[in-house]
Amino acid sequence: MAEITIGKEDFLKFREFFYRKTGIQFDDAKRYFVDRRLAERIEATDSRSFRNYFMLLRFEASGEELQTLTNLMTVNETYFFREEYQFKCLVNSILPEITTQKKDSRPIRIWSMPSSSGEEPYSIAMYLLEYWPGIEKWDVEIISSDIDTKILGQARRGLYSPRSVQHLPKNLLAKYFKAAGDGFQVSEELREAVEFTRVNLMNQADVRAYREFDVIFCRNLLIYFDDLSRRQAADTFYDALHPGGFLCLGHSESMSRISSLYKARKFADSVVYQKPKEAR
Amino acid sequence: MKRVLIVDDAATVRMYYRLILEEAGYLVVEAVNGVEAMEKSLRESFDLYIVDINMPKQDGYGFLRELRGRDELRQAPALMVSTEAADHDRKRAYAAGANLYLVKPVKPQELLVNCRLLLGEVRP
Amino acid sequence: MPIVKKAPAASRDQDERELQRDCASLVLQLADGDPTTRRWAAKDLVGCPDVSAALIGRLRQERDPSVREIILTALTQRADAQAVAALVECLRSEDVSLRNEAIEAMKTLPDEVAPIMGGLLGDADPDVRIFAVNVLESLRHELVEQWLKEVIERDPHVNVCATAVDLLGEVGTSYSREALEKLKERFPDEPYIRFAADIALKRICSN
């Protein structure tokens, strides 16, 4: 098999296309990283040249190859306290704003999706218990959903490798986990705190009951959706949120490729999106 | 170094402006629509905005109205550049918060002079 | 324990929406005073027959962007002749956001848009021709390059050509080379056209 080469103009063309589609911008320093992944997919799809492969990306009716490539271009790893700055933003800015404006004493509701194997919702629960003084006064409901029932089972069991807890402060590891096999299991207290449910975000019947949330975490998921599905997901979250509720996306995701319904809000730790307060 | 945000969905247009402005010593950042422009404006500050009208998700008018509605961002000047040449387009642009309005396609010198004007580097 | 477990359903009573959602009453709800009701009506109307006209009628007067978004999604999903005709009509609107929303919707409908593309690219109004070229930006259709090439060969309006040549930087092949060279001759006093055509040509030569 001949060596696949990606010329400078090819790289520039691809970079523009990928930026338009995803909002992710590669600078020149990333050239090698990008070229290698392109070469990998050119070979896997039997495209034989960048030109053919680019045509596939641009014109394929299903858009599947673009999804596969996006997956490859973004690091999609899940571990405890991943993108911690957003949890900081949650306790330092988002929740204080919500509780100041809340007119009733009903619980604060948080939806984390996709749950994957549970690292995100458990991180949220720990963060609230450890770093949010408001937890003394307010009840919180954490609901975490995924389309995959197998992974939901895994999330409920709460068993993790040392690698996935490596970013946790030692005292929290000791407090909320116990040793299990080669790794760790989250405490019963945390497992009791999160409700795991199966949801297909694209199925109206599935998502209909999901309402009256104050905060939604949906990180590193929509970037893999096609344009229409992304927009539908954003609409679903819009209906699921209270007016003034917040939506947190992943660090490589931009609302600019999804929807214009939300208002960008800048807080000390992060830029997040808010359903307009005047919305109904 | 003055910082300019180019807001246009056409990649070649952004490249064209970038080349002209970088040559003249400005630092350039790009956005493909009003939503991305707002995201970037909240993360970093700009001395000047160059804004197209027709863009997906949020058009140029919508972006300028939002920009002018935010206390921390309302000061920076904005140059609106569009394919639309009618009088009412110009009026709408000014009403939304544009400081100057140019009709595409623009010549390099025309772009540069108007940017310098808005940045207070030359007098009208 | 401050973190309490609860089923996902909101505490508010499940769904009045489940009751009596026949198509006729959904159409009526499109005009409801509450935008949430209008949103849900538009969502649920996707499954009803012959409602494109009702959706379009609502779209024309709807001010709430969140309702408009749902209606456009619904029209995109329906994609019948009536829906497509309505989207085309939106291209002539003075309402900039409506126009751009229609362009975005049309980008996702290659099979439905293809038969009318020739007509749009030959429209008397240069703005409509520009918007038609905008639709081609992401259209997944094999004729995209051919349409763009014809635009830069024939269209007398510099901005229609400028919009097309921008896209040829992405989808252009040797098929468009000659047309790009000729375009520069057609607009010798426009530096932007030269710049954009040269970029497209450079990319064509490199592969």
Coordinates of N, CA and C in Angstrom, one line a residue, chain A residues 16 19 23 25 231 254-260 263-266 271 273, chain B residues 11 14-15 30-33 35-36 38-40 42-43 57-58 66 70:
Chain A
E16 N -10.6 24.0 7.5 CA -11.7 24.9 7.4 C -13.0 24.1 7.5
Y19 N -13.7 22.9 11.0 CA -14.0 24.0 11.8 C -15.5 24.4 11.6
G23 N -16.7 23.5 14.9 CA -16.2 24.6 15.8 C -14.8 24.3 16.3
Q25 N -10.9 24.2 16.0 CA -9.9 24.8 15.1 C -8.5 24.2 15.4
R231 N -29.8 19.9 16.8 CA -30.8 20.9 17.0 C -32.0 20.3 17.8
S254 N -19.2 23.8 20.8 CA -19.6 25.2 20.7 C -21.1 25.2 20.4
M255 N -21.9 26.0 21.1 CA -23.3 26.2 20.8 C -23.5 26.8 19.4
S256 N -22.5 27.4 18.9 CA -22.6 28.1 17.6 C -22.9 27.1 16.5
R257 N -22.6 25.8 16.7 CA -22.9 24.8 15.7 C -24.3 24.1 16.0
I258 N -24.9 24.6 17.0 CA -26.1 23.8 17.5 C -27.4 24.6 17.4
S259 N -27.4 25.8 18.1 CA -28.7 26.5 18.3 C -28.4 27.9 18.7
S260 N -29.4 28.8 18.5 CA -29.2 30.2 18.9 C -30.2 30.5 20.0
K263 N -28.6 31.8 25.8 CA -27.8 33.0 25.9 C -26.5 32.5 26.6
A264 N -25.4 32.9 26.0 CA -24.1 32.6 26.5 C -23.9 33.4 27.8
R265 N -23.4 32.8 28.9 CA -23.1 33.5 30.1 C -21.7 33.3 30.5
K266 N -21.0 34.3 30.9 CA -19.7 34.2 31.3 C -19.6 34.2 32.8
V271 N -17.7 29.6 30.5 CA -18.8 30.1 29.7 C -19.9 29.0 29.6
Y273 N -24.4 28.1 29.0 CA -25.5 28.6 28.3 C -26.7 28.6 29.1
Chain B
A11 N -15.6 31.1 4.4 CA -14.2 30.8 4.8 C -13.2 31.7 4.0
R14 N -13.2 35.3 5.2 CA -12.4 35.5 6.5 C -10.9 35.5 6.2
M15 N -10.5 34.6 5.3 CA -9.1 34.5 4.9 C -8.6 35.8 4.3
E30 N -11.4 34.7 14.2 CA -12.5 34.5 13.3 C -13.7 33.8 14.1
A31 N -14.9 34.0 13.5 CA -16.1 33.3 14.0 C -17.0 33.1 12.8
V32 N -17.8 32.0 12.8 CA -18.6 31.7 11.6 C -20.1 32.3 11.7
N33 N -20.4 32.7 12.9 CA -21.8 33.2 13.1 C -21.9 34.0 14.4
V35 N -23.4 33.5 17.1 CA -23.3 32.8 18.4 C -21.9 32.5 18.8
E36 N -21.1 32.1 17.8 CA -19.7 31.9 18.0 C -19.0 33.2 18.4
M38 N -20.2 35.7 19.9 CA -20.5 36.1 21.2 C -19.7 35.2 22.2
E39 N -19.6 33.9 21.9 CA -18.8 33.1 22.8 C -17.4 33.6 22.9
K40 N -16.8 34.0 21.7 CA -15.4 34.4 21.7 C -15.3 35.8 22.4
L42 N -16.9 36.9 24.9 CA -17.0 36.7 26.3 C -15.7 36.2 26.9
R43 N -14.9 35.5 26.0 CA -13.7 34.9 26.5 C -12.5 35.8 26.3
K57 N -27.7 30.3 12.3 CA -27.8 30.4 13.7 C -28.1 31.8 14.2
Q58 N -27.1 32.7 14.1 CA -27.5 34.1 14.5 C -26.9 35.0 13.5
E66 N -27.2 42.1 20.4 CA -26.8 41.4 21.6 C -25.6 42.1 22.2
R70 N -25.0 44.3 26.0 CA -24.1 43.8 27.1 C -23.2 44.9 27.5

